[in-house]
Amino acid sequence: FCHVTSQTRNTFSLLTRLDSFTAYDISVFASNELGSKSSAWIRFTTLGQPPQIPEVIHNEVTSSSVTIRWKLQDYNGGYDMKQLWYYLQYVAEADYSENFICRNCHNTTSTQANYIQIVDLSQNTKYKIRVIANNPAGTSFSNWMEISTTGIPERPIITNIIAVDSSLIVQWDRLTYNGGYLVNEANFYVQYSINQQQGNNSHCQLCLLTNSIKNTNVTLIGLTRLTKYWIRVLAENPVGRSYGIWHRAWTLGFPPGVTSITSISTTRDSISLAWREITYNGLYDTRNLLLYVQFVSVDFVTQDCRYCYLANATTPTSAIISNVIPNTVYNVRVVAQNPAGRTKTAWKSIITQNSPYSGINFNVINVTSETATVKWTVSRLSDIRTFTIEYTPSTVPFPNLNCSKCLKIYNHHGSNVTDWKQFKTTGIPDKPQITDITTTSSTAVIAWLPVDYNGGYDKIFLSYFVEYTDTKLHDSDCKQCLRSVNITTTTAMIENLFRNSSYWIRIVSQNPAGENYGNWMKVKTKGLPSKPEITGIQSNYTTIFIEWDPIRYNGGYELSLVKYYVVFGASIMEGGLPGPCLECNRSSRISGNSLLLTPFLPRVNYSFRVVAVNTVGSSSSSWQSVQTEGLAPDHLNISEVITAANSITIFWRLLFSGGYSMIDIDFFIQYIEGPCKGISNCTSCHFIKSKNPRTYTIDELPSGTNICLRIGATNGIGTCYSQWINKQTLEPTVSTTATPVATSAITQSQSSSTTTIPSTPHTTTTRFVALPVMPRITYVEEGWSYLNISWLSERSTTDVSISYFVLYKEQTDENITCHDCQETSPVYEQYYLLENLRNDTMYLIQVVAMNVHGRSYSPIRQVKTRVNPTLSPVPIRGIGGLLGPLLGGGAAVIIIVIIATIYLLKVIRKRGGLFHSNVEKKNLQQGPIYEEIDNFANVLYESGSTFGIQGNNSTNGDVYISSPMDRPFNQQNSISSTTAFLTDSGIYASDEQNKPKPLINYGGKAPQ
């Protein structure tokens, strides 16, 4: 079948059209007219294909490092996967250009893992990075990625400093760049000192530093009054801090001392006041003291003095108010003011003197927003024939100037003229002012100050309503706004808001004249916490320690109120990479940022995510996975030995692989001729490596010879050995058509040196015997007079005629063996119902799988039948009434149907397994039911619901069963009942290892 090339006179030849990664044998022929000779055959292998282009799936960036993760490839161009290597190539973006030849690129060391970390990079620098996969056939490159390292934030800028008493309110702009991190993740600090500071570096002489701040303002309290402070703002992220520019600000002193009015005198158009001299000006110079008088007619007094007028003091202890209205009551007070504040005297009431009587008395009645009715009387009506009303609007209420809505009446000749009177037309109410807004995830409670002035109307004509919108508006119309009903109090609640959403809210005051609009105020409803980020996972053989960064935003709630729990479980492998767990567990809730979880199986991929919980709900981190460390194999047992004249066939079982799959474990046989006595290290033993993980045949042995042998297993972590056993090959027989074969079976309940039992002659001296796979008991339902046993066992690929039977006996002593056990009749299903047993009795059971070649035994298991029940079946009383308020009537009916279904399945199981001929049909019918129950259990788990079932026993007492929400897999106490129980983790029972498992499992041949 060899190919021959064309002849050539050269000393080389090019072979083409060869298959990639294929071994070829080649020999060179030299010939002349006398004949030809060939070289020795040489074997070579053609190259395979280059690896696939790497697919980047994730990158992590810090200020000085970049970690790139990619998807591990499952094909290496025909080569072994151990010949596939990866490395990174990177260069600063400043050195990169189009059609770039990577002469100045940096290359990392090669790895076979799926990630590499590049360290010692520059801060705030852009890099071009790509992943390179390499095998003996060539190299594949991913596309260039642009990745920037993180750095310190930009420098914060102070916008305002406000002095209030002995405090300073410092305000600064929000950051626009946080060194590559999210802007809202920056922390701020304010540094301040009474000592002069220079420069913008980190040095600060005798400075004080506030705690971490998330907002853009802070109030520095407890400062020394009337003192100059040096202040700057620091911005911080995980890389470091940036320092703002120093600013200077003075704290305030104290308000001036309080005085009191000592004397008041009036004329018809003036008021004179005198007061005690103020000698204390709150640490300020007296030149910074301002004195003035506030006055207002008694009809226009308001709390905020909005209609008051001012008159400056003429001396430090006196003032004269001119051009007031005669015969009018005024309220007056003295105000002293400095930069720190004001002090005021108490109000004093005084009436100005009358003018000469004009013979006319009048009043203004029925004032509205646009009209006023004037009514007057005269003393001598015969002297007056015509009247004139004079009024003028003005902002200054003095008669010799213009008077705001002032009025006087005089006769036709002007000889009888009244004094001025002042009135005000009615109007809209004052603008309302919001004082507080408290939000939840769906509501906002608003409080505001009552308006001081209702436009001249009585307060019974005053009402409010709330306007709100989720769109920022600047107009007063707010046609898109939602509006509450009229409110007469000063608080209101808005409901049905969206969580974690911004709203603009204002209060509108209203009276018969119209409406007045308060200022818009922005609020945010409470929401979900931010997503936590896992920072580290450490694992050993059975424990995993997980750490995460505490969240920095709790949906508007205090950070101290957040709780965490960890969702974890065995990873689902997707394309060779670990994915999220399918059957997940959940830890209890904690307040910290780390958790130690145990126990786990060795060398198994587990996936984790951290969940942050507040009153509104929860947010989850991304999934991360880790593989626990493996262990050395252990419990390697020889299960059967078949001897022939010149061979020995050994079968063994490795009960513990240390977490490794069988293909990753190397099995080997050590043997030596002679007895086993005195053998320890066996340096002179023969060593044979087995490719089969369960059996091996040693050939070409001398007949009639003692052979001492043992099996070894190694997985890179360590090595374990079986016991040494001594076997003798058979003597050769005269017949040439058949060679006797002897077998011996070694089980866990039998000695490893059992007697050799001759078997039926075979036509060959060495034969591979396919024993059935050792069955494994998966579930035992312990009834009061029965045991319902289920097991798993792989079907043999060479012989499907495998039957099973159960060995069982009452355990009367501490000896756990089954040589005297009773034997059931054979079955072909993987379950069996043992009936007519004694209640409250310990039994030993063992499942045996049997085919034409022999038997395999499961490990012996201890079980116990239950106590004969004395309680009658527990009825579920009022379950609809119990679950109805929780889930609604329809959901309660569904739960009752599910419980009835479970009970029916339990009854079917107690009466024995399904007949073999009906198994597939029954599974097809029950599969959707099981799936629905599992889905419903998951819904209960995710919703965190807690249920209880109320039953009753023989003493007519109530029995309550429930599960706390923070322990979804809490083991419940058993009850004498024919119903299942619902917990917050679904519908659950427990197996022999006290591990939670669904009560309904549709994966086997019979209901579990």
Tab-separated table of C-alpha atoms in Angstrom, residues 450-768:
chain	number	residue	atom	x	y	z
A	450	PRO	CA	-48.457	76.222	56.251
A	451	VAL	CA	-48.619	79.462	54.290
A	452	ASP	CA	-48.558	82.566	56.471
A	453	TYR	CA	-50.789	84.744	54.308
A	454	ASN	CA	-53.862	83.602	52.372
A	455	GLY	CA	-54.207	86.639	50.139
A	456	GLY	CA	-56.618	88.350	52.504
A	457	TYR	CA	-58.967	85.345	52.756
A	458	ASP	CA	-59.787	83.400	55.834
A	459	LYS	CA	-57.737	80.192	56.273
A	460	ILE	CA	-60.860	78.057	55.777
A	461	PHE	CA	-60.632	79.001	52.099
A	462	LEU	CA	-57.047	77.657	51.832
A	463	SER	CA	-56.201	74.223	50.395
A	464	TYR	CA	-53.162	72.442	48.964
A	465	PHE	CA	-52.398	69.760	46.463
A	466	VAL	CA	-49.248	67.963	45.295
A	467	GLU	CA	-47.934	68.012	41.729
A	468	TYR	CA	-45.298	65.496	40.667
A	469	THR	CA	-43.692	64.172	37.525
A	470	ASP	CA	-40.842	61.914	36.485
A	471	THR	CA	-39.678	64.478	33.901
A	472	LYS	CA	-37.665	67.507	34.926
A	473	LEU	CA	-39.734	70.631	34.134
A	474	HIS	CA	-38.986	74.331	34.349
A	475	ASP	CA	-42.390	75.826	33.575
A	476	SER	CA	-45.274	76.540	35.921
A	477	ASP	CA	-47.953	74.896	33.771
A	478	CYS	CA	-46.723	71.316	34.219
A	479	LYS	CA	-49.310	69.856	31.877
A	480	GLN	CA	-47.642	66.450	32.139
A	481	CYS	CA	-47.801	66.447	35.946
A	482	LEU	CA	-49.944	64.226	38.093
A	483	ARG	CA	-51.937	66.039	40.791
A	484	SER	CA	-53.285	64.843	44.107
A	485	VAL	CA	-56.720	65.649	45.515
A	486	ASN	CA	-57.212	68.799	47.595
A	487	ILE	CA	-55.533	68.621	50.986
A	488	THR	CA	-56.256	70.816	53.999
A	489	THR	CA	-53.380	69.494	56.137
A	490	THR	CA	-49.655	70.012	55.532
A	491	THR	CA	-48.702	66.406	54.770
A	492	ALA	CA	-49.485	64.123	51.840
A	493	MET	CA	-48.511	60.696	50.516
A	494	ILE	CA	-47.957	59.795	46.854
A	495	GLU	CA	-48.362	56.100	46.059
A	496	ASN	CA	-47.678	53.718	43.153
A	497	LEU	CA	-44.318	55.229	42.257
A	498	PHE	CA	-41.625	53.272	40.452
A	499	ARG	CA	-38.759	52.052	42.573
A	500	ASN	CA	-35.304	53.565	42.272
A	501	SER	CA	-36.696	56.405	40.131
A	502	SER	CA	-36.297	60.184	40.263
A	503	TYR	CA	-39.332	62.458	40.651
A	504	TRP	CA	-39.845	66.205	40.816
A	505	ILE	CA	-42.405	67.304	43.425
A	506	ARG	CA	-43.923	70.661	44.398
A	507	ILE	CA	-46.789	71.891	46.558
A	508	VAL	CA	-49.495	74.187	45.186
A	509	SER	CA	-51.518	76.450	47.496
A	510	GLN	CA	-54.973	77.528	46.392
A	511	ASN	CA	-57.730	79.968	47.452
A	512	PRO	CA	-60.653	81.602	45.587
A	513	ALA	CA	-58.263	84.067	43.902
A	514	GLY	CA	-56.045	81.414	42.354
A	515	GLU	CA	-52.991	79.218	42.876
A	516	ASN	CA	-49.401	79.741	43.931
A	517	TYR	CA	-46.658	77.226	43.149
A	518	GLY	CA	-43.877	76.111	45.447
A	519	ASN	CA	-40.391	75.297	44.243
A	520	TRP	CA	-39.623	71.965	42.589
A	521	MET	CA	-37.804	69.447	44.755
A	522	LYS	CA	-36.104	66.361	43.321
A	523	VAL	CA	-36.416	63.065	45.208
A	524	LYS	CA	-35.568	59.467	44.469
A	525	THR	CA	-37.573	56.453	45.552
A	526	LYS	CA	-35.869	53.605	47.303
A	527	GLY	CA	-34.646	50.769	45.141
A	528	LEU	CA	-32.519	47.693	44.923
A	529	PRO	CA	-29.006	47.710	46.335
A	530	SER	CA	-26.099	47.931	43.931
A	531	LYS	CA	-24.530	44.704	42.773
A	532	PRO	CA	-21.818	43.312	45.058
A	533	GLU	CA	-18.508	42.328	43.488
A	534	ILE	CA	-16.664	39.160	44.459
A	535	THR	CA	-13.015	39.996	45.214
A	536	GLY	CA	-11.585	36.629	46.167
A	537	ILE	CA	-12.325	32.917	46.434
A	538	GLN	CA	-9.998	30.558	48.276
A	539	SER	CA	-10.590	26.839	48.455
A	540	ASN	CA	-9.061	23.646	49.745
A	541	TYR	CA	-10.406	20.107	49.643
A	542	THR	CA	-13.740	20.632	51.383
A	543	THR	CA	-14.082	24.338	52.279
A	544	ILE	CA	-14.394	27.518	50.236
A	545	PHE	CA	-13.806	31.032	51.589
A	546	ILE	CA	-15.438	33.828	49.593
A	547	GLU	CA	-14.930	37.592	49.950
A	548	TRP	CA	-16.668	40.527	48.286
A	549	ASP	CA	-16.621	44.319	48.284
A	550	PRO	CA	-19.429	45.800	50.394
A	551	ILE	CA	-21.911	47.680	48.246
A	552	ARG	CA	-21.725	51.464	48.252
A	553	TYR	CA	-25.374	52.162	47.435
A	554	ASN	CA	-28.259	50.475	49.221
A	555	GLY	CA	-31.104	51.760	47.102
A	556	GLY	CA	-31.461	54.872	49.268
A	557	TYR	CA	-31.372	52.999	52.590
A	558	GLU	CA	-28.584	53.130	55.136
A	559	LEU	CA	-25.691	50.865	54.174
A	560	SER	CA	-25.851	49.243	57.606
A	561	LEU	CA	-29.259	47.781	56.713
A	562	VAL	CA	-28.033	45.635	53.815
A	563	LYS	CA	-27.726	41.867	54.213
A	564	TYR	CA	-25.822	39.392	52.065
A	565	TYR	CA	-26.106	35.725	51.263
A	566	VAL	CA	-24.247	33.438	48.879
A	567	VAL	CA	-25.868	31.249	46.218
A	568	PHE	CA	-23.634	28.305	45.369
A	569	GLY	CA	-23.655	24.868	43.831
A	570	ALA	CA	-21.845	22.546	41.465
A	571	SER	CA	-21.107	24.259	38.131
A	572	ILE	CA	-22.755	23.223	34.889
A	573	MET	CA	-19.951	22.804	32.360
A	574	GLU	CA	-20.596	24.636	29.086
A	575	GLY	CA	-18.033	24.076	26.350
A	576	GLY	CA	-15.400	23.067	28.863
A	577	LEU	CA	-16.019	26.162	30.993
A	578	PRO	CA	-17.895	26.217	34.307
A	579	GLY	CA	-21.268	27.932	34.168
A	580	PRO	CA	-23.855	28.813	36.839
A	581	CYS	CA	-25.081	26.054	39.087
A	582	LEU	CA	-28.364	24.375	38.220
A	583	GLU	CA	-29.180	22.960	41.648
A	584	CYS	CA	-28.067	25.800	43.909
A	585	ASN	CA	-27.930	26.166	47.669
A	586	ARG	CA	-28.179	29.368	49.674
A	587	SER	CA	-26.290	30.450	52.771
A	588	SER	CA	-27.803	32.258	55.725
A	589	ARG	CA	-27.925	36.052	55.632
A	590	ILE	CA	-25.016	37.989	57.122
A	591	SER	CA	-23.929	41.614	57.456
A	592	GLY	CA	-20.227	41.095	56.738
A	593	ASN	CA	-18.335	40.785	53.477
A	594	SER	CA	-16.879	37.270	53.769
A	595	LEU	CA	-18.172	33.767	54.380
A	596	LEU	CA	-16.660	30.322	54.924
A	597	LEU	CA	-18.704	27.559	53.289
A	598	THR	CA	-18.349	23.829	53.955
A	599	PRO	CA	-18.389	20.940	53.100
A	600	PHE	CA	-17.646	20.440	49.411
A	601	LEU	CA	-16.460	17.537	47.291
A	602	PRO	CA	-12.833	17.532	46.153
A	603	ARG	CA	-11.841	18.594	42.638
A	604	VAL	CA	-15.306	19.787	41.652
A	605	ASN	CA	-16.109	23.089	39.971
A	606	TYR	CA	-18.481	25.184	42.074
A	607	SER	CA	-20.144	28.410	41.015
A	608	PHE	CA	-20.925	31.303	43.329
A	609	ARG	CA	-22.649	34.599	43.344
A	610	VAL	CA	-23.212	37.050	46.199
A	611	VAL	CA	-26.671	38.538	46.683
A	612	ALA	CA	-27.257	41.872	48.454
A	613	VAL	CA	-30.715	42.240	50.008
A	614	ASN	CA	-32.636	45.229	51.329
A	615	THR	CA	-36.306	45.963	51.989
A	616	VAL	CA	-37.075	46.388	48.282
A	617	GLY	CA	-35.369	43.300	46.904
A	618	SER	CA	-31.989	41.901	45.953
A	619	SER	CA	-29.141	42.381	43.481
A	620	SER	CA	-26.648	39.707	42.535
A	621	SER	CA	-23.000	39.731	41.588
A	622	SER	CA	-21.811	38.013	38.453
A	623	TRP	CA	-21.176	34.283	38.634
A	624	GLN	CA	-17.691	33.142	39.532
A	625	SER	CA	-16.387	29.624	39.827
A	626	VAL	CA	-13.583	27.786	41.575
A	627	GLN	CA	-12.424	24.209	41.590
A	628	THR	CA	-11.729	22.585	44.937
A	629	GLU	CA	-8.429	20.842	45.363
A	630	GLY	CA	-8.228	17.155	44.600
A	631	LEU	CA	-7.206	14.365	46.951
A	632	ALA	CA	-5.237	11.206	46.465
A	633	PRO	CA	-7.328	8.157	45.496
A	634	ASP	CA	-8.310	5.792	48.272
A	635	HIS	CA	-10.138	2.536	48.985
A	636	LEU	CA	-8.898	0.511	46.038
A	637	ASN	CA	-10.323	-3.031	46.370
A	638	ILE	CA	-9.796	-6.128	44.200
A	639	SER	CA	-13.278	-7.438	43.568
A	640	GLU	CA	-12.608	-10.586	41.540
A	641	VAL	CA	-9.692	-12.658	40.221
A	642	ILE	CA	-9.920	-15.212	37.395
A	643	THR	CA	-6.979	-17.585	37.042
A	644	ALA	CA	-6.037	-19.696	34.043
A	645	ALA	CA	-3.034	-21.841	33.118
A	646	ASN	CA	-0.900	-18.944	31.879
A	647	SER	CA	-2.833	-15.814	32.875
A	648	ILE	CA	-4.580	-14.003	35.708
A	649	THR	CA	-7.420	-11.551	35.117
A	650	ILE	CA	-8.002	-9.027	37.902
A	651	PHE	CA	-11.104	-6.863	38.475
A	652	TRP	CA	-11.002	-3.977	40.942
A	653	ARG	CA	-13.078	-1.104	42.283
A	654	LEU	CA	-11.785	2.344	43.197
A	655	LEU	CA	-14.279	3.672	45.718
A	656	PHE	CA	-12.767	7.163	46.104
A	657	SER	CA	-11.083	8.927	43.187
A	658	GLY	CA	-10.133	12.116	45.043
A	659	GLY	CA	-12.405	14.102	42.753
A	660	TYR	CA	-10.676	13.020	39.521
A	661	SER	CA	-12.441	11.304	36.655
A	662	MET	CA	-11.344	7.775	35.847
A	663	ILE	CA	-9.601	8.877	32.646
A	664	ASP	CA	-7.315	11.111	34.743
A	665	ILE	CA	-6.261	8.263	37.048
A	666	ASP	CA	-3.473	5.875	36.110
A	667	PHE	CA	-3.927	2.255	37.224
A	668	PHE	CA	-1.040	-0.171	37.408
A	669	ILE	CA	-0.395	-3.759	38.522
A	670	GLN	CA	2.563	-4.901	40.583
A	671	TYR	CA	3.257	-8.630	40.751
A	672	ILE	CA	6.025	-11.089	41.585
A	673	GLU	CA	6.312	-14.852	41.484
A	674	GLY	CA	6.145	-16.390	44.924
A	675	PRO	CA	4.157	-15.941	48.109
A	676	CYS	CA	3.119	-12.511	49.429
A	677	LYS	CA	4.617	-13.022	52.860
A	678	GLY	CA	7.228	-10.397	53.700
A	679	ILE	CA	6.608	-8.181	50.661
A	680	SER	CA	6.747	-4.432	51.381
A	681	ASN	CA	8.109	-2.045	48.743
A	682	CYS	CA	8.563	-4.766	46.160
A	683	THR	CA	11.483	-3.203	44.294
A	684	SER	CA	11.848	-6.340	42.169
A	685	CYS	CA	8.171	-6.544	41.186
A	686	HIS	CA	6.959	-6.414	37.603
A	687	PHE	CA	5.140	-3.168	36.806
A	688	ILE	CA	2.323	-3.030	34.233
A	689	LYS	CA	0.230	0.059	33.413
A	690	SER	CA	-3.427	-0.639	32.637
A	691	LYS	CA	-5.427	1.364	30.121
A	692	ASN	CA	-8.659	-0.138	31.460
A	693	PRO	CA	-9.759	1.476	34.740
A	694	ARG	CA	-11.451	-1.700	36.021
A	695	THR	CA	-9.690	-4.828	34.789
A	696	TYR	CA	-6.458	-6.204	33.397
A	697	THR	CA	-5.190	-9.627	32.276
A	698	ILE	CA	-1.589	-10.608	32.980
A	699	ASP	CA	-0.503	-12.995	30.196
A	700	GLU	CA	2.485	-15.300	29.630
A	701	LEU	CA	2.677	-16.445	33.236
A	702	PRO	CA	4.156	-19.834	34.083
A	703	SER	CA	1.494	-22.421	34.890
A	704	GLY	CA	1.085	-23.826	38.383
A	705	THR	CA	2.931	-20.864	39.925
A	706	ASN	CA	2.112	-18.684	42.919
A	707	ILE	CA	1.709	-15.047	41.905
A	708	CYS	CA	1.599	-12.224	44.499
A	709	LEU	CA	-0.028	-9.079	43.129
A	710	ARG	CA	-1.707	-5.803	43.992
A	711	ILE	CA	-3.323	-2.887	42.128
A	712	GLY	CA	-2.213	0.742	42.386
A	713	ALA	CA	-3.952	3.983	41.410
A	714	THR	CA	-2.396	7.450	41.137
A	715	ASN	CA	-3.845	10.830	40.151
A	716	GLY	CA	-0.927	13.221	40.531
A	717	ILE	CA	-1.859	14.098	44.120
A	718	GLY	CA	-0.994	10.714	45.546
A	719	THR	CA	-1.157	6.963	45.156
A	720	CYS	CA	-3.162	4.231	46.845
A	721	TYR	CA	-2.840	0.441	46.697
A	722	SER	CA	-5.105	-2.509	47.097
A	723	GLN	CA	-4.250	-5.358	49.459
A	724	TRP	CA	-1.636	-7.906	48.381
A	725	ILE	CA	-3.276	-11.142	47.249
A	726	ASN	CA	-1.747	-14.504	46.368
A	727	LYS	CA	-3.081	-16.467	43.366
A	728	GLN	CA	-1.814	-19.614	41.646
A	729	THR	CA	-2.028	-20.173	37.931
A	730	LEU	CA	-3.609	-23.474	36.951
A	731	GLU	CA	-1.764	-26.587	35.827
A	732	PRO	CA	-2.024	-27.221	32.059
A	733	THR	CA	-4.573	-29.888	31.068
A	734	VAL	CA	-4.248	-32.688	28.507
A	735	SER	CA	-7.217	-31.383	26.480
A	736	THR	CA	-6.325	-28.879	23.771
A	737	THR	CA	-9.874	-27.665	23.262
A	738	ALA	CA	-10.613	-26.304	26.664
A	739	THR	CA	-8.614	-24.791	29.488
A	740	PRO	CA	-10.101	-24.733	32.963
A	741	VAL	CA	-10.543	-21.328	34.467
A	742	ALA	CA	-10.853	-20.604	38.184
A	743	THR	CA	-12.580	-17.537	39.586
A	744	SER	CA	-12.771	-15.999	42.991
A	745	ALA	CA	-14.950	-13.049	43.981
A	746	ILE	CA	-13.822	-10.554	46.609
A	747	THR	CA	-16.474	-8.235	48.025
A	748	GLN	CA	-16.574	-5.842	50.903
A	749	SER	CA	-18.311	-8.414	53.057
A	750	GLN	CA	-15.932	-11.261	52.128
A	751	SER	CA	-12.286	-11.980	52.765
A	752	SER	CA	-9.800	-10.977	50.065
A	753	SER	CA	-8.266	-14.473	50.109
A	754	THR	CA	-11.313	-16.512	49.195
A	755	THR	CA	-11.015	-20.046	47.892
A	756	THR	CA	-10.622	-20.568	44.156
A	757	ILE	CA	-13.746	-22.180	42.733
A	758	PRO	CA	-13.449	-24.099	39.449
A	759	SER	CA	-15.910	-22.938	36.844
A	760	THR	CA	-17.155	-24.179	33.517
A	761	PRO	CA	-14.341	-24.784	31.014
A	762	HIS	CA	-13.736	-22.047	28.445
A	763	THR	CA	-12.283	-22.376	24.993
A	764	THR	CA	-9.601	-19.758	25.538
A	765	THR	CA	-6.987	-19.322	28.221
A	766	THR	CA	-7.544	-15.571	28.645
A	767	ARG	CA	-10.955	-13.930	28.418
A	768	PHE	CA	-12.311	-10.469	29.335
